[in-house]
CSV table of N, CA and C in Angstrom, one decimal:
chain,number,residue,atom,x,y,z
A,1,MET,N,21.2,-28.4,5.0
A,1,MET,CA,21.6,-27.3,5.3
A,1,MET,C,22.4,-26.2,5.8
A,2,GLU,N,22.2,-25.0,5.6
A,2,GLU,CA,23.8,-24.3,6.1
A,2,GLU,C,23.4,-23.9,7.7
A,3,PRO,N,24.2,-23.8,8.1
A,3,PRO,CA,24.0,-22.8,9.6
A,3,PRO,C,23.9,-21.8,9.8
A,4,PHE,N,23.8,-20.6,10.1
A,4,PHE,CA,23.1,-19.3,10.5
A,4,PHE,C,22.9,-19.0,11.8
A,5,VAL,N,22.9,-17.7,12.1
A,5,VAL,CA,23.1,-17.0,13.3
A,5,VAL,C,21.8,-16.2,12.7
A,6,TYR,N,20.4,-15.8,14.1
A,6,TYR,CA,19.5,-15.0,13.6
A,6,TYR,C,19.1,-13.9,14.7
A,7,GLN,N,19.5,-12.9,14.5
A,7,GLN,CA,19.1,-12.2,15.7
A,7,GLN,C,18.2,-11.1,15.4
A,8,PRO,N,16.6,-11.3,15.3
A,8,PRO,CA,15.6,-10.4,15.1
A,8,PRO,C,15.5,-9.3,16.1
A,9,ILE,N,15.4,-8.3,15.6
A,9,ILE,CA,15.2,-7.0,16.2
A,9,ILE,C,14.3,-7.1,17.3
A,10,SER,N,14.4,-6.3,18.5
A,10,SER,CA,13.7,-6.2,19.6
A,10,SER,C,12.4,-5.1,19.5
A,11,THR,N,12.8,-4.3,18.4
A,11,THR,CA,12.2,-3.0,18.6
A,11,THR,C,10.4,-3.1,17.9
A,12,ARG,N,9.8,-2.8,18.6
A,12,ARG,CA,8.2,-2.3,18.1
A,12,ARG,C,8.1,-1.4,17.1
A,13,VAL,N,7.7,-1.7,15.8
A,13,VAL,CA,7.7,-0.5,14.9
A,13,VAL,C,6.4,-0.2,14.5
A,14,ILE,N,5.9,0.5,14.2
A,14,ILE,CA,4.5,1.1,14.0
A,14,ILE,C,4.6,1.8,12.9
A,15,PHE,N,3.5,1.6,11.9
A,15,PHE,CA,3.8,2.2,10.7
A,15,PHE,C,2.4,2.4,10.2
A,16,GLY,N,1.8,3.8,9.4
A,16,GLY,CA,1.0,4.5,8.9
A,16,GLY,C,0.9,5.7,8.9
A,17,ARG,N,-0.5,5.9,7.7
A,17,ARG,CA,-0.5,7.6,8.2
A,17,ARG,C,-0.8,7.4,9.4
A,18,GLY,N,-1.0,8.7,10.0
A,18,GLY,CA,-1.4,9.6,11.3
A,18,GLY,C,-0.8,8.3,12.6
A,19,ALA,N,0.5,7.9,12.4
A,19,ALA,CA,0.4,7.3,13.3
A,19,ALA,C,1.3,8.0,14.7
A,20,VAL,N,1.3,8.9,14.3
A,20,VAL,CA,2.4,10.1,15.3
A,20,VAL,C,0.8,10.1,16.4
A,21,GLY,N,-0.1,9.7,16.3
A,21,GLY,CA,-1.1,10.0,17.2
A,21,GLY,C,-1.5,8.4,18.6
A,22,ARG,N,0.3,7.7,17.8
A,22,ARG,CA,0.1,6.3,18.9
A,22,ARG,C,1.3,6.6,19.9
A,23,ILE,N,1.5,7.6,19.7
A,23,ILE,CA,2.4,8.3,20.7
A,23,ILE,C,2.4,8.6,22.0
A,24,LYS,N,1.2,8.8,22.6
A,24,LYS,CA,0.4,8.5,23.9
A,24,LYS,C,0.5,7.1,24.4
A,25,ASP,N,0.0,6.4,23.4
A,25,ASP,CA,-0.3,5.1,24.2
A,25,ASP,C,1.8,4.5,24.0
A,26,GLU,N,1.9,4.8,23.5
A,26,GLU,CA,3.4,4.0,24.0
A,26,GLU,C,4.1,4.7,24.4
A,27,ALA,N,3.7,5.5,25.1
A,27,ALA,CA,4.2,6.5,26.3
A,27,ALA,C,4.0,6.4,27.6
A,28,GLU,N,2.7,5.8,27.7
A,28,GLU,CA,1.6,5.6,28.3
A,28,GLU,C,2.6,5.9,29.7
A,29,ARG,N,3.3,5.1,30.5
A,29,ARG,CA,3.6,4.6,31.5
A,29,ARG,C,4.9,5.7,31.9
A,30,LEU,N,5.3,6.8,31.4
A,30,LEU,CA,6.4,7.3,31.3
A,30,LEU,C,6.5,8.6,31.3
A,31,GLY,N,7.2,9.1,31.8
A,31,GLY,CA,7.0,11.2,31.5
A,31,GLY,C,8.5,10.9,30.6
A,32,ALA,N,8.7,11.5,29.4
A,32,ALA,CA,9.2,11.2,28.3
A,32,ALA,C,9.3,12.5,28.0
A,33,LEU,N,11.4,13.0,27.7
A,33,LEU,CA,11.7,14.3,27.1
A,33,LEU,C,11.6,13.9,26.0
A,34,VAL,N,11.3,15.3,25.1
A,34,VAL,CA,11.1,15.1,23.9
A,34,VAL,C,12.0,15.7,23.0
A,35,LEU,N,12.5,15.1,22.4
A,35,LEU,CA,14.2,15.6,22.2
A,35,LEU,C,14.3,16.2,20.3
A,36,SER,N,14.8,17.3,19.6
A,36,SER,CA,14.6,17.6,18.3
A,36,SER,C,15.5,18.4,18.1
A,37,THR,N,15.8,18.8,16.6
A,37,THR,CA,17.2,19.7,16.6
A,37,THR,C,16.2,21.0,16.5
A,38,PRO,N,16.8,22.0,16.8
A,38,PRO,CA,16.5,23.3,16.7
A,38,PRO,C,15.8,23.7,15.7
A,39,GLY,N,14.9,25.0,15.8
A,39,GLY,CA,14.4,25.1,14.3
A,39,GLY,C,13.2,24.1,14.3
A,40,ARG,N,12.9,23.7,12.7
A,40,ARG,CA,11.7,23.1,12.5
A,40,ARG,C,11.7,22.3,13.6
A,41,GLY,N,12.6,21.1,13.5
A,41,GLY,CA,12.1,20.0,14.3
A,41,GLY,C,11.1,20.3,15.5
A,42,GLU,N,11.4,21.3,16.1
A,42,GLU,CA,11.0,22.1,17.6
A,42,GLU,C,9.5,21.9,17.3
A,43,ALA,N,8.9,22.5,15.9
A,43,ALA,CA,7.5,22.3,16.3
A,43,ALA,C,6.9,21.3,16.0
A,44,LEU,N,7.2,20.1,15.3
A,44,LEU,CA,6.5,18.9,15.6
A,44,LEU,C,6.9,18.6,16.9
A,45,ALA,N,8.1,18.8,17.6
A,45,ALA,CA,8.2,18.3,19.1
A,45,ALA,C,7.3,18.6,20.2
A,46,ARG,N,7.2,19.9,19.6
A,46,ARG,CA,6.1,20.9,20.2
A,46,ARG,C,4.9,19.9,20.4
A,47,GLN,N,4.2,19.7,19.1
A,47,GLN,CA,3.1,18.8,18.8
A,47,GLN,C,3.0,17.3,19.4
A,48,VAL,N,4.4,16.9,19.3
A,48,VAL,CA,4.3,15.5,20.3
A,48,VAL,C,4.5,15.8,21.2
A,49,ALA,N,4.9,16.6,22.2
A,49,ALA,CA,4.3,17.1,23.6
A,49,ALA,C,2.9,17.0,23.6
A,50,GLY,N,2.6,18.3,22.8
A,50,GLY,CA,1.1,18.0,23.8
A,50,GLY,C,0.2,17.1,23.7
A,51,LEU,N,0.6,16.3,22.6
A,51,LEU,CA,-0.1,14.6,22.6
A,51,LEU,C,0.3,13.9,23.5
A,52,LEU,N,1.2,14.0,24.4
A,52,LEU,CA,1.6,13.5,25.8
A,52,LEU,C,0.8,13.8,26.9
A,53,GLY,N,1.0,15.1,26.8
A,53,GLY,CA,0.4,15.6,28.2
A,53,GLY,C,0.9,15.8,29.5
A,54,GLU,N,0.3,15.2,30.1
A,54,GLU,CA,0.9,15.4,31.4
A,54,GLU,C,2.3,14.1,31.4
A,55,ARG,N,2.2,13.7,30.8
A,55,ARG,CA,3.1,12.6,30.1
A,55,ARG,C,4.7,13.5,29.5
A,56,SER,N,4.5,14.3,29.0
A,56,SER,CA,5.2,14.8,28.7
A,56,SER,C,6.4,15.8,30.0
A,57,ALA,N,7.6,15.5,29.8
A,57,ALA,CA,8.6,16.3,30.3
A,57,ALA,C,9.2,16.6,30.0
A,58,GLY,N,8.7,17.6,28.7
A,58,GLY,CA,9.1,19.2,27.6
A,58,GLY,C,9.8,18.7,27.0
A,59,ILE,N,10.3,19.5,26.4
A,59,ILE,CA,11.4,19.4,25.0
A,59,ILE,C,12.9,19.7,24.8
A,60,HIS,N,13.7,19.3,24.8
A,60,HIS,CA,15.2,19.7,24.2
A,60,HIS,C,15.1,19.7,22.7
A,61,ALA,N,14.9,20.9,22.3
A,61,ALA,CA,15.9,20.9,20.8
A,61,ALA,C,17.0,20.9,20.8
A,62,GLY,N,18.1,20.3,21.2
A,62,GLY,CA,19.4,20.5,21.0
A,62,GLY,C,20.4,19.5,20.6
A,63,ALA,N,19.4,18.8,19.6
A,63,ALA,CA,20.3,17.8,18.7
A,63,ALA,C,21.0,18.6,17.8
A,64,VAL,N,22.0,17.9,17.6
A,64,VAL,CA,23.1,18.2,16.3
A,64,VAL,C,23.6,17.4,15.3
A,65,MET,N,24.2,17.8,14.0
A,65,MET,CA,24.9,16.7,13.5
A,65,MET,C,25.8,15.8,13.9
A,66,HIS,N,25.9,14.9,14.2
A,66,HIS,CA,27.6,13.8,14.8
A,66,HIS,C,26.9,13.5,16.1
A,67,THR,N,26.2,13.6,16.6
A,67,THR,CA,26.1,13.8,18.2
A,67,THR,C,27.6,14.2,18.9
A,68,PRO,N,28.2,15.3,18.7
A,68,PRO,CA,28.8,15.5,19.9
A,68,PRO,C,28.7,15.2,21.4
A,69,VAL,N,29.8,14.9,22.1
A,69,VAL,CA,29.6,14.2,23.4
A,69,VAL,C,29.1,15.5,23.8
A,70,GLU,N,29.4,16.9,23.6
A,70,GLU,CA,29.1,18.0,24.6
A,70,GLU,C,27.5,18.3,24.1
A,71,ALA,N,27.0,18.1,23.2
A,71,ALA,CA,25.7,18.3,23.2
A,71,ALA,C,25.0,16.8,23.9
A,72,THR,N,25.4,15.8,23.7
A,72,THR,CA,24.9,15.0,25.0
A,72,THR,C,24.9,15.1,26.4
A,73,GLU,N,26.1,15.9,26.7
A,73,GLU,CA,26.0,15.9,28.0
A,73,GLU,C,25.1,17.0,28.8
A,74,ARG,N,24.5,18.0,27.8
A,74,ARG,CA,23.6,18.8,27.9
A,74,ARG,C,22.0,18.4,27.8
A,75,ALA,N,22.0,17.9,26.8
A,75,ALA,CA,20.7,17.0,27.0
A,75,ALA,C,21.0,16.4,28.4
A,76,LEU,N,21.5,15.5,28.7
A,76,LEU,CA,21.7,14.4,29.8
A,76,LEU,C,21.0,15.5,31.1
A,77,LYS,N,21.7,16.6,31.3
A,77,LYS,CA,21.3,17.1,32.4
A,77,LYS,C,20.1,17.9,32.6
A,78,VAL,N,19.2,17.5,31.2
A,78,VAL,CA,18.0,18.2,30.8
A,78,VAL,C,17.1,17.0,31.6
A,79,VAL,N,17.4,15.7,31.4
A,79,VAL,CA,16.8,14.9,31.3
A,79,VAL,C,16.9,14.1,33.1
A,80,MET,N,18.2,14.3,33.4
A,80,MET,CA,18.0,14.6,35.4
A,80,MET,C,17.4,15.8,35.6
A,81,ASP,N,17.1,16.6,35.4
A,81,ASP,CA,16.5,17.7,35.8
A,81,ASP,C,15.1,17.7,35.8
A,82,ARG,N,14.4,17.2,35.0
A,82,ARG,CA,13.4,17.1,34.7
A,82,ARG,C,12.4,15.6,35.1
A,83,SER,N,13.3,15.0,35.6
A,83,SER,CA,13.1,13.2,36.0
A,83,SER,C,12.7,12.6,34.8
A,84,ALA,N,13.0,12.8,33.8
A,84,ALA,CA,12.5,11.7,32.6
A,84,ALA,C,12.8,10.8,32.7
A,85,ASP,N,11.9,9.5,32.0
A,85,ASP,CA,11.4,8.3,32.6
A,85,ASP,C,11.9,7.6,31.0
A,86,ALA,N,11.8,8.6,29.7
A,86,ALA,CA,12.2,8.2,28.7
A,86,ALA,C,12.7,9.3,28.1
A,87,VAL,N,13.2,9.2,26.4
A,87,VAL,CA,13.6,10.1,25.6
A,87,VAL,C,12.6,9.9,24.7
A,88,ILE,N,11.6,10.6,23.8
A,88,ILE,CA,11.4,10.5,22.4
A,88,ILE,C,12.2,11.4,21.4
A,89,ALA,N,12.8,10.8,20.3
A,89,ALA,CA,12.9,11.8,19.4
A,89,ALA,C,12.6,11.3,18.0
A,90,VAL,N,12.4,13.4,17.8
A,90,VAL,CA,11.2,13.2,17.1
A,90,VAL,C,12.3,14.4,15.7
A,91,GLY,N,12.4,13.7,14.5
A,91,GLY,CA,13.0,14.0,13.6
A,91,GLY,C,14.1,13.2,12.9
A,92,GLY,N,15.3,13.4,11.8
A,92,GLY,CA,16.0,12.7,11.3
A,92,GLY,C,17.1,12.1,12.4
A,93,GLY,N,18.8,11.8,11.3
A,93,GLY,CA,19.4,11.5,12.3
A,93,GLY,C,20.2,11.8,13.0
A,94,SER,N,20.4,13.5,13.2
A,94,SER,CA,20.8,14.0,14.6
A,94,SER,C,20.2,13.9,15.8
A,95,THR,N,18.6,13.8,15.3
A,95,THR,CA,18.0,13.5,17.1
A,95,THR,C,17.9,12.0,16.7
A,96,THR,N,18.1,10.7,16.3
A,96,THR,CA,18.0,9.7,16.4
A,96,THR,C,19.4,9.8,17.6
A,97,GLY,N,20.5,10.3,17.0
A,97,GLY,CA,21.3,9.8,17.2
A,97,GLY,C,22.0,10.3,19.2
A,98,LEU,N,21.2,11.4,19.4
A,98,LEU,CA,20.8,11.8,20.9
A,98,LEU,C,20.0,11.2,21.6
A,99,GLY,N,19.1,10.6,20.8
A,99,GLY,CA,18.2,9.4,21.8
A,99,GLY,C,18.8,8.2,21.7
A,100,LYS,N,19.7,7.9,21.0
A,100,LYS,CA,20.3,6.6,21.5
A,100,LYS,C,21.6,7.0,22.6
A,101,ALA,N,22.2,8.1,22.3
A,101,ALA,CA,23.2,8.5,23.1
A,101,ALA,C,22.8,8.7,24.8
A,102,ILE,N,21.8,9.1,25.2
A,102,ILE,CA,21.1,9.2,25.9
A,102,ILE,C,21.1,7.6,26.6
A,103,ALA,N,20.4,7.1,25.9
A,103,ALA,CA,19.7,5.5,26.0
A,103,ALA,C,21.2,4.9,26.5
A,104,LEU,N,22.2,5.1,26.0
A,104,LEU,CA,23.5,3.9,26.1
A,104,LEU,C,24.2,4.3,27.4
A,105,ARG,N,24.0,6.2,27.8
A,105,ARG,CA,24.6,6.2,29.3
A,105,ARG,C,23.4,6.2,30.2
A,106,THR,N,21.8,5.7,30.0
A,106,THR,CA,21.2,6.2,31.0
A,106,THR,C,20.0,4.7,31.1
A,107,ASP,N,20.2,3.8,30.2
A,107,ASP,CA,19.3,2.9,29.9
A,107,ASP,C,17.8,3.1,30.0
A,108,LEU,N,17.5,4.5,29.4
A,108,LEU,CA,16.0,5.1,29.7
A,108,LEU,C,15.8,4.1,28.3
A,109,PRO,N,14.6,3.9,28.2
A,109,PRO,CA,13.6,3.6,26.7
A,109,PRO,C,14.0,4.8,25.8
A,110,GLN,N,13.4,4.6,24.5
A,110,GLN,CA,13.3,5.4,23.8
A,110,GLN,C,12.8,5.2,22.7
A,111,ILE,N,11.7,6.0,22.5
A,111,ILE,CA,11.0,6.0,21.4
A,111,ILE,C,11.4,7.1,20.1
A,112,VAL,N,11.5,6.1,19.2
A,112,VAL,CA,11.8,7.3,18.1
A,112,VAL,C,10.4,8.0,16.7
A,113,LEU,N,10.7,8.5,16.7
A,113,LEU,CA,9.9,9.2,15.5
A,113,LEU,C,10.4,9.7,14.3
A,114,PRO,N,11.0,9.3,13.2
A,114,PRO,CA,11.5,9.4,12.5
A,114,PRO,C,10.9,10.3,11.6
A,115,THR,N,11.6,11.5,10.8
A,115,THR,CA,11.0,12.4,9.9
A,115,THR,C,11.9,11.7,8.6
A,116,THR,N,12.4,10.6,8.2
A,116,THR,CA,13.8,10.2,7.5
A,116,THR,C,13.5,8.8,7.1
A,117,TYR,N,13.6,8.1,6.0
A,117,TYR,CA,13.4,6.6,6.8
A,117,TYR,C,15.2,6.4,6.1
A,118,ALA,N,16.4,6.6,7.0
A,118,ALA,CA,17.8,6.2,7.1
A,118,ALA,C,17.9,5.5,7.2
A,119,GLY,N,17.3,4.6,8.8
A,119,GLY,CA,17.6,3.2,9.2
A,119,GLY,C,18.1,3.3,10.4
A,120,SER,N,19.1,4.4,10.6
A,120,SER,CA,19.4,4.6,12.2
A,120,SER,C,18.7,3.5,13.3
A,121,GLU,N,17.4,4.0,13.4
A,121,GLU,CA,16.7,4.2,14.3
A,121,GLU,C,16.2,2.7,14.3
A,122,VAL,N,16.8,1.5,13.3
A,122,VAL,CA,16.3,0.6,14.3
A,122,VAL,C,17.9,-0.5,14.1
A,123,THR,N,18.4,0.6,14.6
A,123,THR,CA,20.1,-0.6,14.4
A,123,THR,C,20.7,-0.6,16.3
A,124,PRO,N,21.7,-0.9,16.3
A,124,PRO,CA,21.8,-0.4,17.9
A,124,PRO,C,23.2,0.2,17.8
A,125,VAL,N,23.3,0.8,16.7
A,125,VAL,CA,25.1,1.3,16.6
A,125,VAL,C,24.8,2.9,16.5
A,126,LEU,N,25.9,3.5,17.3
A,126,LEU,CA,25.4,4.8,17.4
A,126,LEU,C,27.3,5.1,17.0
A,127,GLY,N,26.7,6.5,16.5
A,127,GLY,CA,28.2,7.6,16.0
A,127,GLY,C,28.2,8.9,16.8
A,128,GLU,N,29.3,8.9,17.4
A,128,GLU,CA,29.4,9.9,18.0
A,128,GLU,C,31.0,10.7,17.8
A,129,THR,N,31.0,12.2,18.2
A,129,THR,CA,32.1,13.1,17.9
A,129,THR,C,32.6,13.6,18.9
A,130,GLN,N,34.0,13.5,19.8
A,130,GLN,CA,34.5,14.0,20.7
A,130,GLN,C,36.0,14.8,20.2
A,131,GLY,N,35.7,16.1,20.6
A,131,GLY,CA,37.6,17.2,19.8
A,131,GLY,C,37.6,16.4,18.3
A,132,GLY,N,36.6,16.1,17.6
A,132,GLY,CA,36.4,15.9,16.4
A,132,GLY,C,36.8,14.7,16.0
A,133,VAL,N,36.9,14.1,16.4
A,133,VAL,CA,37.0,12.4,16.1
A,133,VAL,C,36.0,12.0,16.3
A,134,LYS,N,35.4,10.8,14.9
A,134,LYS,CA,34.5,10.3,15.4
A,134,LYS,C,34.5,8.4,15.7
A,135,THR,N,33.6,8.3,17.1
A,135,THR,CA,33.7,6.9,16.9
A,135,THR,C,32.6,6.0,17.1
A,136,THR,N,32.4,4.8,17.0
A,136,THR,CA,30.9,4.0,17.2
A,136,THR,C,31.1,3.0,17.9
A,137,GLN,N,29.7,2.9,18.2
A,137,GLN,CA,29.6,2.0,19.5
A,137,GLN,C,28.4,1.6,19.0
A,138,LYS,N,28.4,-0.1,19.7
A,138,LYS,CA,27.5,-1.1,19.6
A,138,LYS,C,27.0,-1.8,20.8
A,139,SER,N,25.8,-1.5,20.6
A,139,SER,CA,25.1,-2.3,22.4
A,139,SER,C,23.9,-2.4,21.8
A,140,PRO,N,22.8,-3.4,22.8
A,140,PRO,CA,22.0,-3.6,22.8
A,140,PRO,C,20.6,-2.4,23.0
A,141,LYS,N,21.4,-1.8,24.1
A,141,LYS,CA,21.2,-0.5,25.0
A,141,LYS,C,20.8,0.5,24.0
A,142,ILE,N,21.4,0.9,22.8
A,142,ILE,CA,21.1,1.8,21.9
A,142,ILE,C,20.0,1.5,21.0
A,143,LEU,N,19.5,0.3,21.2
A,143,LEU,CA,18.6,-0.2,20.2
A,143,LEU,C,17.0,0.7,20.8
A,144,PRO,N,16.5,1.0,19.9
A,144,PRO,CA,15.1,2.2,20.6
A,144,PRO,C,14.3,0.9,21.0
A,145,GLU,N,13.5,1.2,22.0
A,145,GLU,CA,12.5,-0.2,21.9
A,145,GLU,C,10.9,0.4,21.0
A,146,VAL,N,10.9,1.4,20.8
A,146,VAL,CA,9.7,1.5,19.6
A,146,VAL,C,10.2,2.5,19.1
A,147,VAL,N,9.4,2.3,17.5
A,147,VAL,CA,10.2,3.4,16.4
A,147,VAL,C,8.5,3.2,15.6
A,148,ILE,N,7.6,4.6,15.9
A,148,ILE,CA,6.5,5.4,15.1
A,148,ILE,C,7.2,5.9,13.7
A,149,TYR,N,6.7,5.2,12.5
A,149,TYR,CA,7.0,5.7,11.5
A,149,TYR,C,5.5,5.9,10.6
A,150,ASP,N,5.2,7.2,10.8
A,150,ASP,CA,4.2,8.4,10.0
A,150,ASP,C,4.9,9.0,8.9
A,151,VAL,N,3.8,8.2,7.9
A,151,VAL,CA,3.6,8.6,6.7
A,151,VAL,C,3.6,9.7,6.2
A,152,ASP,N,2.9,10.7,6.9
A,152,ASP,CA,2.4,11.9,6.7
A,152,ASP,C,3.9,13.2,6.9
A,153,LEU,N,4.9,12.7,8.0
A,153,LEU,CA,5.8,13.2,8.4
A,153,LEU,C,6.9,13.2,7.5
A,154,THR,N,6.7,12.7,6.0
A,154,THR,CA,8.0,12.4,5.2
A,154,THR,C,7.1,12.7,4.1
A,155,MET,N,6.4,13.4,4.0
A,155,MET,CA,5.6,13.7,2.4
A,155,MET,C,6.4,15.4,1.8
A,156,GLU,N,6.9,15.4,2.5
A,156,GLU,CA,8.0,16.8,2.4
A,156,GLU,C,9.3,16.7,1.6
A,157,LEU,N,9.7,15.3,1.7
A,157,LEU,CA,11.1,14.3,1.2
A,157,LEU,C,10.7,14.6,-0.3
A,158,PRO,N,12.4,14.1,-0.9
A,158,PRO,CA,11.9,14.2,-2.3
A,158,PRO,C,11.0,12.9,-2.5
A,159,GLU,N,11.2,12.7,-3.8
A,159,GLU,CA,9.7,11.6,-3.9
A,159,GLU,C,10.6,10.1,-4.2
A,160,GLY,N,12.0,10.2,-4.2
A,160,GLY,CA,12.7,9.3,-3.9
A,160,GLY,C,13.2,9.1,-2.8
A,161,GLN,N,13.2,9.6,-2.1
A,161,GLN,CA,13.0,8.8,-0.5
A,161,GLN,C,12.4,9.1,0.1
A,162,ARG,N,10.9,8.9,-0.3
A,162,ARG,CA,9.7,8.5,0.5
A,162,ARG,C,9.4,7.4,0.6
A,163,ARG,N,10.4,6.3,0.2
A,163,ARG,CA,10.3,4.8,1.1
A,163,ARG,C,11.3,4.3,1.9
A,164,PRO,N,11.1,3.6,2.5
A,164,PRO,CA,11.6,3.1,3.3
A,164,PRO,C,13.0,1.9,2.5
A,165,THR,N,14.1,2.2,2.8
A,165,THR,CA,15.0,1.3,2.1
A,165,THR,C,15.1,-0.2,2.4
A,166,PRO,N,15.2,-0.4,1.3
A,166,PRO,CA,15.5,-1.9,1.4
A,166,PRO,C,16.1,-2.8,2.6
């Protein structure tokens, strides 16, 4: 027998059509701030905040590409001002990165509702930029506690991108 090391992910994964409807159950004990990018992503964030009802701590549509530290600092201020108990990242890699950056700094639980199948949502890795320099960090605190894949949210992707990457 060959020796090996196996470290299973500790992320709860929910997959299926209409899975976004499970978001309230997953955030039951939390007051979650919903993160998104500005524009198109914000509409889905509003829908998720509506599903959360009184569990929502509002929306912060400030996620941007490459997770600049400045954007994270703005989001952290909103997290603190609203006394959020968790973050929910709704969207693609930019929003997922922002949620991970907040979790790294605060150890708040995070739920990710991806609209792509990039895979970052199930890794303990965060790439951030500061002053034009990108750095990568790895920590268990970065790994989301829950990932909800709703097939309906990926139907606008090109055909070849509608399946999770093996």
